[in-house]
Coordinates of C-alpha atoms (C1' of nucleotides) in Angstrom, one line a residue:
Chain B
M1 CA 0.0 0.0 0.0
I2 CA 1.3 3.5 -1.0
K3 CA 1.5 5.8 2.0
H4 CA -1.0 8.6 1.6
N5 CA -2.5 11.3 3.6
C6 CA -6.3 11.9 3.2
K7 CA -6.2 15.3 4.8
E8 CA -4.2 16.5 1.7
C9 CA -7.4 16.1 -0.2
K10 CA -9.3 18.2 2.2
L11 CA -8.9 21.4 0.2
K12 CA -9.9 19.7 -3.1
A13 CA -13.1 18.0 -2.1
A14 CA -15.9 20.0 -0.5
A15 CA -17.3 17.0 1.1
T16 CA -14.1 16.1 3.0
C17 CA -13.8 19.5 4.6
H18 CA -16.3 18.4 7.2
L19 CA -14.5 15.3 8.4
T20 CA -12.9 15.2 11.9
N21 CA -9.3 14.0 12.5
D22 CA -10.6 10.6 13.7
E23 CA -12.6 10.3 10.5
F24 CA -9.5 11.1 8.4
L25 CA -7.6 8.5 10.2
D26 CA -10.3 6.0 9.6
L27 CA -10.3 6.8 5.9
E28 CA -6.5 6.5 5.6
N29 CA -6.5 3.1 7.2
N30 CA -9.2 1.9 4.9
S31 CA -8.2 3.2 1.5
V32 CA -5.4 2.7 -1.0
S33 CA -3.9 5.0 -3.6
V34 CA -3.2 3.5 -7.0
Q35 CA -1.5 5.0 -10.1
F36 CA -3.0 4.6 -13.5
K37 CA -1.5 5.1 -16.9
K38 CA -3.3 6.6 -19.8
G39 CA -5.8 4.0 -21.2
E40 CA -5.9 1.8 -18.1
S41 CA -9.2 0.7 -16.7
I42 CA -10.1 2.2 -13.2
I43 CA -13.7 0.8 -12.9
K44 CA -14.8 -2.0 -15.1
Q45 CA -18.5 -2.5 -16.2
H46 CA -20.0 -5.8 -15.1
A47 CA -17.4 -6.2 -12.3
L48 CA -18.4 -6.1 -8.7
S49 CA -18.4 -2.7 -7.1
L50 CA -16.5 -3.0 -3.7
N51 CA -15.1 0.5 -3.4
V52 CA -15.8 4.1 -3.8
A53 CA -13.1 5.6 -6.1
Y54 CA -11.8 9.1 -5.7
L55 CA -9.8 10.6 -8.6
R56 CA -6.9 12.6 -6.9
S57 CA -5.2 13.7 -10.1
G58 CA -5.6 13.2 -13.9
M59 CA -8.6 12.8 -16.2
A60 CA -10.9 10.0 -16.9
K61 CA -13.8 9.0 -19.1
V62 CA -17.0 7.4 -17.7
H63 CA -18.3 5.2 -20.4
M64 CA -20.5 2.1 -21.1
Q65 CA -21.2 -0.3 -23.8
G66 CA -24.2 1.0 -25.7
P67 CA -26.6 -0.8 -28.1
T68 CA -24.1 -0.5 -31.0
R69 CA -20.9 1.1 -29.8
D70 CA -19.2 2.5 -26.8
K71 CA -20.9 5.6 -25.2
I72 CA -18.8 8.1 -23.2
L73 CA -21.1 9.5 -20.6
R74 CA -18.8 12.2 -19.3
V75 CA -15.2 13.3 -19.1
V76 CA -14.1 14.1 -15.6
N77 CA -11.2 16.0 -14.1
A78 CA -9.6 15.5 -10.7
P79 CA -10.5 16.0 -7.9
T80 CA -13.8 14.1 -7.9
F81 CA -15.5 10.9 -6.8
L82 CA -15.8 8.2 -9.4
G83 CA -18.6 5.7 -9.6
L84 CA -20.7 6.8 -6.7
P85 CA -23.9 5.9 -8.7
T86 CA -22.6 2.5 -9.4
S87 CA -21.5 1.9 -5.8
F88 CA -24.7 2.9 -4.2
G89 CA -27.2 2.1 -7.0
E90 CA -26.1 -1.4 -7.9
K91 CA -23.9 -4.1 -6.7
I92 CA -22.5 -4.7 -10.2
N93 CA -20.7 -1.8 -12.0
Q94 CA -23.1 -0.5 -14.7
F95 CA -20.4 1.5 -16.4
S96 CA -16.6 1.7 -16.9
V97 CA -14.1 4.4 -16.0
T98 CA -10.9 4.6 -17.9
A99 CA -7.9 7.0 -17.4
I100 CA -7.4 9.3 -20.4
N101 CA -4.3 10.7 -18.8
D102 CA -1.9 9.4 -16.2
A103 CA -4.0 9.4 -13.0
E104 CA -3.9 8.7 -9.3
V105 CA -7.0 7.1 -7.7
C106 CA -7.9 6.4 -4.1
F107 CA -10.1 3.4 -3.4
I108 CA -12.2 3.7 -0.3
D109 CA -13.9 0.8 1.5
L110 CA -17.6 1.0 0.8
G111 CA -18.5 0.2 4.4
I112 CA -16.4 2.9 5.9
F113 CA -17.7 5.4 3.4
R114 CA -21.3 4.4 4.2
N115 CA -20.5 4.9 7.9
L116 CA -19.2 8.4 7.2
I117 CA -22.5 9.2 5.5
F118 CA -24.5 7.9 8.5
S119 CA -22.5 9.7 11.1
N120 CA -21.5 13.0 9.4
G121 CA -24.5 14.9 8.1
K122 CA -22.4 17.6 6.6
F123 CA -20.3 15.1 4.6
A124 CA -23.5 13.5 3.3
Y125 CA -25.0 16.9 2.5
E126 CA -22.0 17.9 0.4
L127 CA -22.1 14.5 -1.4
I128 CA -25.8 15.1 -2.3
V129 CA -24.9 18.6 -3.6
E130 CA -22.2 17.1 -5.8
L131 CA -24.6 14.5 -7.1
C132 CA -27.2 17.1 -7.8
R133 CA -24.7 19.4 -9.6
N134 CA -23.6 16.5 -11.8
E135 CA -27.1 15.6 -12.6
L136 CA -28.0 19.2 -13.7
N137 CA -24.9 19.3 -15.8
D138 CA -25.9 16.0 -17.5
Y139 CA -29.4 17.3 -18.1
L140 CA -28.0 20.3 -20.0
R141 CA -25.7 18.1 -22.0
Y142 CA -28.4 15.7 -22.9
A143 CA -30.7 18.5 -24.0
S144 CA -28.0 19.6 -26.4
L145 CA -27.2 16.1 -27.5
A146 CA -30.8 15.5 -28.5
Q147 CA -31.3 18.7 -30.4
K148 CA -28.1 20.2 -31.8
Q149 CA -26.5 18.9 -34.9
I150 CA -23.0 17.7 -35.2
P151 CA -21.2 21.0 -35.8
G152 CA -23.0 22.5 -32.8
L153 CA -22.0 19.5 -30.7
V154 CA -18.4 19.6 -31.7
A155 CA -18.2 23.3 -31.0
E156 CA -19.8 22.8 -27.6
T157 CA -17.3 20.1 -26.7
L158 CA -14.3 22.2 -27.7
L159 CA -15.6 25.1 -25.7
C160 CA -16.2 22.8 -22.7
F161 CA -12.6 21.5 -22.9
A162 CA -11.2 25.1 -23.2
D163 CA -13.4 26.7 -20.5
K164 CA -14.2 24.0 -18.0
I165 CA -11.3 21.6 -18.1
Y166 CA -8.1 23.4 -19.2
H167 CA -9.1 27.0 -18.7
K168 CA -7.3 28.1 -21.8
D169 CA -7.9 28.3 -25.5
Q170 CA -5.0 26.1 -26.4
F171 CA -4.8 22.5 -25.2
H172 CA -3.9 19.0 -26.0
M173 CA -7.0 17.0 -26.9
P174 CA -6.9 13.8 -24.9
L175 CA -9.6 12.0 -26.9
T176 CA -9.2 10.4 -30.3
R177 CA -11.7 11.2 -33.0
T178 CA -13.5 8.0 -32.3
E179 CA -13.8 8.9 -28.7
M180 CA -15.1 12.4 -29.5
G181 CA -17.7 10.6 -31.6
D182 CA -18.6 8.3 -28.8
L183 CA -19.0 11.3 -26.5
I184 CA -21.3 13.4 -28.7
G185 CA -23.0 10.4 -30.3
T186 CA -21.8 10.3 -33.8
S187 CA -19.2 8.6 -36.0
R188 CA -15.5 9.4 -36.1
E189 CA -15.8 10.5 -39.8
S190 CA -18.4 13.1 -39.0
V191 CA -16.2 14.6 -36.3
S192 CA -13.2 14.6 -38.7
R193 CA -15.2 16.4 -41.3
V194 CA -16.5 19.1 -38.9
L195 CA -13.0 19.6 -37.5
S196 CA -11.6 19.9 -41.0
E197 CA -14.1 22.5 -42.0
M198 CA -13.6 24.5 -38.9
S199 CA -9.8 24.5 -39.5
Q200 CA -10.4 25.6 -43.1
D201 CA -12.5 28.5 -41.8
K202 CA -9.8 29.5 -39.3
I203 CA -12.1 29.0 -36.4
I204 CA -9.7 26.5 -34.9
A205 CA -6.2 25.2 -35.6
I206 CA -5.1 21.6 -35.0
D207 CA -1.4 20.6 -34.9
A208 CA -0.7 17.1 -33.9
G209 CA -3.2 16.9 -31.1
M210 CA -2.8 20.5 -30.0
F211 CA -6.0 22.3 -30.5
S212 CA -6.2 26.1 -30.6
I213 CA -9.4 28.1 -30.7
L214 CA -8.8 31.0 -33.0
N215 CA -12.2 32.6 -33.2
K216 CA -14.1 31.9 -30.1
E217 CA -17.0 34.1 -31.0
V218 CA -17.8 32.2 -34.1
L219 CA -17.3 28.9 -32.3
S220 CA -19.7 30.0 -29.6
N221 CA -22.1 30.9 -32.3
I222 CA -22.0 27.5 -33.9
S223 CA -22.4 25.9 -30.5
D224 CA -25.5 28.1 -29.6
K225 CA -27.4 28.0 -32.8
G226 CA -26.9 24.2 -32.9
Chain M
M1 CA -52.9 24.7 4.2
I2 CA -54.4 21.3 3.5
K3 CA -54.1 19.1 6.5
H4 CA -51.8 16.2 5.8
N5 CA -49.9 13.5 7.5
C6 CA -46.3 13.0 6.6
K7 CA -46.2 9.6 8.2
E8 CA -48.6 8.3 5.6
C9 CA -45.8 8.6 3.1
K10 CA -43.6 6.5 5.2
L11 CA -44.3 3.3 3.4
K12 CA -43.9 4.9 0.0
A13 CA -40.5 6.6 0.3
A14 CA -37.5 4.6 1.5
A15 CA -35.8 7.7 2.8
T16 CA -38.5 8.7 5.1
C17 CA -38.6 5.3 6.8
H18 CA -35.7 6.5 9.0
L19 CA -37.4 9.6 10.4
T20 CA -38.3 9.8 14.1
N21 CA -41.7 11.0 15.3
D22 CA -40.3 14.4 16.1
E23 CA -38.9 14.7 12.6
F24 CA -42.2 13.8 11.1
L25 CA -43.9 16.5 13.1
D26 CA -41.2 19.0 12.0
L27 CA -41.9 18.0 8.4
E28 CA -45.7 18.3 8.7
N29 CA -45.4 21.8 10.2
N30 CA -43.1 22.9 7.4
S31 CA -44.7 21.5 4.3
V32 CA -47.9 22.0 2.3
S33 CA -49.8 19.6 0.1
V34 CA -51.1 20.9 -3.2
Q35 CA -53.3 19.5 -5.9
F36 CA -52.4 19.8 -9.6
K37 CA -54.4 19.2 -12.6
K38 CA -53.0 17.6 -15.8
G39 CA -50.9 20.1 -17.6
E40 CA -50.2 22.4 -14.6
S41 CA -46.7 23.4 -13.8
I42 CA -45.3 22.1 -10.5
I43 CA -41.7 23.5 -10.8
K44 CA -40.9 26.2 -13.3
Q45 CA -37.6 26.7 -15.0
H46 CA -35.9 30.0 -14.2
A47 CA -37.9 30.5 -11.1
L48 CA -36.4 30.6 -7.6
S49 CA -36.1 27.2 -6.0
L50 CA -37.3 27.5 -2.4
N51 CA -38.8 24.1 -1.7
V52 CA -38.1 20.5 -2.1
A53 CA -41.2 18.9 -3.9
Y54 CA -42.4 15.4 -3.2
L55 CA -44.8 13.8 -5.7
R56 CA -47.3 11.9 -3.6
S57 CA -49.6 10.7 -6.4
G58 CA -49.8 11.1 -10.1
M59 CA -47.3 11.5 -12.9
A60 CA -45.1 14.3 -14.1
K61 CA -42.6 15.1 -16.8
V62 CA -39.2 16.7 -16.0
H63 CA -38.3 18.9 -18.9
M64 CA -36.3 21.9 -20.0
Q65 CA -36.1 24.3 -22.9
G66 CA -33.5 22.9 -25.2
P67 CA -31.7 24.7 -28.0
T68 CA -34.5 24.3 -30.5
R69 CA -37.4 22.8 -28.7
D70 CA -38.6 21.4 -25.3
K71 CA -36.7 18.4 -24.1
I72 CA -38.3 15.8 -21.7
L73 CA -35.6 14.6 -19.4
R74 CA -37.6 11.9 -17.7
V75 CA -41.2 10.9 -16.9
V76 CA -41.7 10.2 -13.2
N77 CA -44.3 8.3 -11.3
A78 CA -45.3 8.9 -7.6
P79 CA -43.9 8.5 -5.0
T80 CA -40.7 10.3 -5.6
F81 CA -38.8 13.5 -4.9
L82 CA -39.0 16.1 -7.6
G83 CA -36.3 18.7 -8.3
L84 CA -33.7 17.6 -5.8
P85 CA -31.0 18.5 -8.3
T86 CA -32.3 21.9 -8.8
S87 CA -32.8 22.6 -5.1
F88 CA -29.3 21.6 -4.1
G89 CA -27.4 22.3 -7.3
E90 CA -28.6 25.8 -8.0
K91 CA -30.7 28.7 -6.6
I92 CA -32.7 29.1 -9.8
N93 CA -34.6 26.1 -11.2
Q94 CA -32.8 24.7 -14.2
F95 CA -35.7 22.7 -15.4
S96 CA -39.5 22.5 -15.2
V97 CA -41.7 19.8 -13.8
T98 CA -45.3 19.5 -15.2
A99 CA -48.1 17.2 -14.2
I100 CA -49.1 14.8 -17.0
N101 CA -51.9 13.4 -14.8
D102 CA -53.8 14.9 -11.9
A103 CA -51.2 15.0 -9.1
E104 CA -50.7 15.7 -5.4
V105 CA -47.4 17.4 -4.5
C106 CA -46.0 18.1 -1.0
F107 CA -43.7 21.2 -0.8
I108 CA -41.1 21.0 1.9
D109 CA -39.1 23.9 3.3
L110 CA -35.6 23.7 2.0
G111 CA -34.0 24.6 5.4
I112 CA -35.9 21.9 7.2
F113 CA -35.0 19.4 4.6
R114 CA -31.4 20.3 4.9
N115 CA -31.5 19.9 8.6
L116 CA -32.9 16.4 8.2
I117 CA -29.9 15.5 6.1
F118 CA -27.5 17.0 8.6
S119 CA -29.1 15.2 11.6
N120 CA -30.2 11.9 10.2
G121 CA -27.6 10.0 8.4
K122 CA -29.9 7.1 7.4
F123 CA -32.2 9.6 5.7
A124 CA -29.3 11.1 3.9
Y125 CA -28.0 7.7 2.8
E126 CA -31.3 6.8 1.3
L127 CA -31.5 10.0 -0.6
I128 CA -28.0 9.4 -1.9
V129 CA -29.0 5.9 -3.0
E130 CA -32.1 7.3 -4.8
L131 CA -30.0 10.0 -6.5
C132 CA -27.5 7.3 -7.7
R133 CA -30.2 5.0 -9.0
N134 CA -31.7 7.8 -11.0
E135 CA -28.3 8.7 -12.4
L136 CA -27.7 5.1 -13.5
N137 CA -31.2 4.9 -15.1
D138 CA -30.4 8.2 -17.0
Y139 CA -27.0 6.8 -18.1
L140 CA -28.7 3.8 -19.7
R141 CA -31.4 5.9 -21.4
Y142 CA -28.8 8.3 -22.8
A143 CA -26.7 5.5 -24.1
S144 CA -29.9 4.3 -26.0
L145 CA -30.8 7.8 -27.1
A146 CA -27.4 8.4 -28.6
Q147 CA -27.2 5.1 -30.6
K148 CA -30.6 3.6 -31.4
Q149 CA -32.7 4.8 -34.3
I150 CA -36.2 6.0 -33.9
P151 CA -38.1 2.7 -34.2
G152 CA -35.8 1.3 -31.4
L153 CA -36.4 4.3 -29.2
V154 CA -40.2 4.2 -29.6
A155 CA -40.2 0.5 -28.9
E156 CA -38.0 1.1 -25.8
T157 CA -40.4 3.9 -24.6
L158 CA -43.5 1.8 -25.0
L159 CA -41.9 -1.1 -23.1
C160 CA -40.9 1.3 -20.3
F161 CA -44.4 2.5 -19.9
A162 CA -45.8 -1.0 -19.9
D163 CA -43.2 -2.6 -17.6
K164 CA -41.9 0.2 -15.3
I165 CA -44.8 2.6 -15.0
Y166 CA -48.2 0.8 -15.6
H167 CA -47.1 -2.8 -15.1
K168 CA -49.4 -4.0 -17.7
D169 CA -49.4 -4.3 -21.5
Q170 CA -52.5 -2.1 -22.1
F171 CA -52.4 1.5 -20.8
H172 CA -53.5 5.0 -21.6
M173 CA -50.6 6.9 -23.1
P174 CA -50.4 10.2 -21.2
L175 CA -48.1 11.9 -23.6
T176 CA -49.0 13.5 -27.0
R177 CA -47.0 12.5 -30.1
T178 CA -45.1 15.8 -29.7
E179 CA -44.2 14.9 -26.2
M180 CA -43.1 11.5 -27.1
G181 CA -40.9 13.1 -29.7
D182 CA -39.4 15.5 -27.1
L183 CA -38.7 12.5 -24.9
I184 CA -36.8 10.5 -27.4
G185 CA -35.4 13.4 -29.3
T186 CA -37.2 13.3 -32.5
S187 CA -40.1 15.0 -34.4
R188 CA -43.8 14.2 -33.8
E189 CA -44.1 13.2 -37.4
S190 CA -41.4 10.5 -37.0
V191 CA -43.1 9.1 -33.9
S192 CA -46.5 9.0 -35.8
R193 CA -44.9 7.1 -38.7
V194 CA -43.3 4.5 -36.5
L195 CA -46.5 4.0 -34.4
S196 CA -48.5 3.6 -37.7
E197 CA -46.1 1.0 -39.0
M198 CA -46.1 -0.9 -35.8
S199 CA -50.0 -0.9 -35.8
Q200 CA -50.0 -2.2 -39.4
D201 CA -47.6 -4.9 -38.4
K202 CA -50.0 -5.9 -35.5
I203 CA -47.2 -5.3 -33.0
I204 CA -49.3 -2.8 -31.1
A205 CA -52.9 -1.5 -31.3
I206 CA -53.9 2.1 -30.6
D207 CA -57.4 3.1 -29.9
A208 CA -58.1 6.7 -28.8
G209 CA -55.0 7.0 -26.6
M210 CA -55.3 3.4 -25.3
F211 CA -52.1 1.6 -26.3
S212 CA -52.0 -2.3 -26.3
I213 CA -48.9 -4.3 -26.9
L214 CA -49.9 -7.2 -29.0
N215 CA -46.5 -8.7 -29.8
K216 CA -44.1 -8.0 -27.0
E217 CA -41.4 -10.3 -28.4
V218 CA -41.1 -8.4 -31.6
L219 CA -41.3 -5.1 -29.8
S220 CA -38.4 -6.1 -27.5
N221 CA -36.5 -7.2 -30.5
I222 CA -37.0 -3.8 -32.2
S223 CA -36.0 -2.1 -29.0
D224 CA -32.8 -4.2 -28.6
K225 CA -31.5 -4.2 -32.1
G226 CA -32.0 -0.4 -32.2
Chain I
dA1 C1' 15.5 3.2 -39.3
dA2 C1' 12.0 0.0 -40.5
dC3 C1' 7.8 -2.2 -39.2
dT4 C1' 3.3 -2.6 -37.2
dG5 C1' -1.1 -1.3 -35.7
dA6 C1' -3.9 2.5 -34.5
dT7 C1' -5.5 6.8 -36.0
dT8 C1' -7.0 10.2 -39.3
dG9 C1' -9.0 12.5 -43.7
dT10 C1' -11.9 12.5 -47.4
dG11 C1' -14.7 11.2 -51.5
dA12 C1' -18.9 8.5 -53.0
dT13 C1' -23.1 6.5 -51.9
dT14 C1' -27.0 5.2 -49.2
dT15 C1' -29.9 5.6 -45.3
dT16 C1' -32.2 7.9 -42.1
dT17 C1' -34.6 11.8 -40.5
dA18 C1' -36.4 16.5 -40.5
dT19 C1' -39.2 19.7 -42.6
dC20 C1' -43.1 21.4 -45.2
dA21 C1' -47.8 21.1 -46.5
dC22 C1' -52.3 19.9 -45.7
dA23 C1' -56.4 17.2 -44.5
dG24 C1' -58.8 14.9 -41.0
dA25 C1' -59.8 13.8 -36.1
dT26 C1' -60.4 14.9 -31.5
dG27 C1' -61.5 17.3 -27.3
dC28 C1' -63.3 21.1 -24.9
dA29 C1' -66.0 25.3 -23.8
dT30 C1' -69.9 27.8 -24.8
Chain Y
dA1 C1' -74.7 20.7 -31.0
dT2 C1' -71.3 24.2 -32.8
dG3 C1' -67.1 26.2 -33.2
dC4 C1' -62.2 26.6 -32.2
dA5 C1' -57.8 25.1 -31.0
dT6 C1' -55.0 21.3 -30.6
dC7 C1' -53.6 17.0 -32.0
dT8 C1' -52.7 13.5 -35.5
dG9 C1' -51.5 11.0 -40.0
dT10 C1' -49.3 10.9 -44.2
dG11 C1' -47.1 12.2 -48.7
dA12 C1' -43.4 14.7 -51.0
dT13 C1' -39.0 16.8 -50.7
dA14 C1' -34.7 18.3 -48.7
dA15 C1' -31.2 17.9 -45.4
dA16 C1' -28.2 15.5 -42.5
dA17 C1' -25.5 11.9 -41.2
dA18 C1' -24.0 6.9 -41.6
dT19 C1' -21.5 3.8 -44.0
dC20 C1' -18.1 2.1 -47.1
dA21 C1' -13.7 2.4 -49.2
dC22 C1' -9.1 3.6 -49.3
dA23 C1' -5.0 6.4 -48.8
dA24 C1' -2.1 8.9 -45.6
dT25 C1' -0.2 9.8 -41.2
dC26 C1' 1.3 8.9 -36.7
dA27 C1' 3.2 6.5 -32.4
dG28 C1' 5.5 3.1 -30.3
dT29 C1' 8.5 -1.1 -30.8
dT30 C1' 11.9 -3.8 -32.1

DNA sequence: AACTGATTGTGATTTTTATCACAGATGCAT
DNA sequence: ATGCATCTGTGATAAAAATCACAATCAGTT
């Protein structure tokens, strides 16, 4: 077991702000920190769910096998809990989580975690708030997914990476074209075509995986009007 | 204020099983029960969120204004909490909830509800489980939405109404064709066409809003293969 | 540096779905 | 019962996207 200090995560996760020293000790003694390389599976669909996972650093995709292909449900950024829904909703994992960058994940014993919820109302409350925020975010994305066409969805995705994840207009895209397709619900070819067109129109520039947003106004426009 | 007894709801909502008598009294004194007719708005997008709503009886649609049209996020059946995500995630409602049958809704003061979470870990835990289950359900639906074509989605929706909501193969469809389209992310015309074809093929029968599933095996097949 | 497999771009074609247009049906209020 | 508004079904057409096919590029390994 890698030596780790749960209190370190205090600043990063709202929920853990409310834990006492004893509760932190309890957490530390019942959790393990594990390193993952890009592409490695953190949580596997159909496997038994025995732990709550907490992404300490790195990025991951939450995805499941859909009717015809893989469906990426969301891309998440540390720090965040992973797989709460699967841990509390079902015994068997209903989705997978895979690292899309090198990542560090803490696995916490489910029983211990449950006890924290029982005994520490503020911790439980913050968890509920996080779950609710996630759900709202999902709702907005799914409304877009259902109604925008592909250029709008690609634009929305690029803006999300720039604004929500990397906080700058130039970033390395960690997803392949196929994965971008799985995220927005289309084929890799369609994603390619839209990106090509946006490059030709000087709205974005792509250089070996490095994406630059050149004309944010137009990109936002494409995203908004769908 | 209509006189109501919160303990009555005990059997219906897992979360409230864990409340003490004092907590029930507190709930009763800080909540109101309201009747809604079909079509009336229970929670309104963009309005301030001041209460947690609990659907005691009836059905409702959770929906929001999407980029081009209305998007129905889910159809819910009593008993269930309504609008938890909006209450805890944002001050302003991010979506609407509208009755699709006559319904009875209890509005609970948000502060009181928060205190229950703080002070009663088991109550909080059951809420977390409910939120997680909902999220899993949504994930499955969204994977379908992204990948199935319209006949598959219509079939899935009909099976869901029969199996999950009405628990029988003949039921009154409470949604219009337009609403069914908003739910599965397509136009009312496409829904109409698919239903016509299914009727011609004797897979279903429709008589003035009464839907009957005649050949469940074929319908499941259409749903599965997309 | 050469090899291998994964990834990407793009044209041609087919399939699916949206949109438009309009007629008919239905439900509700007076 | 009448009238009005909403809902529904269906054909014709247009638009969007999937699929297929294949070449080119890239990344990591030996």
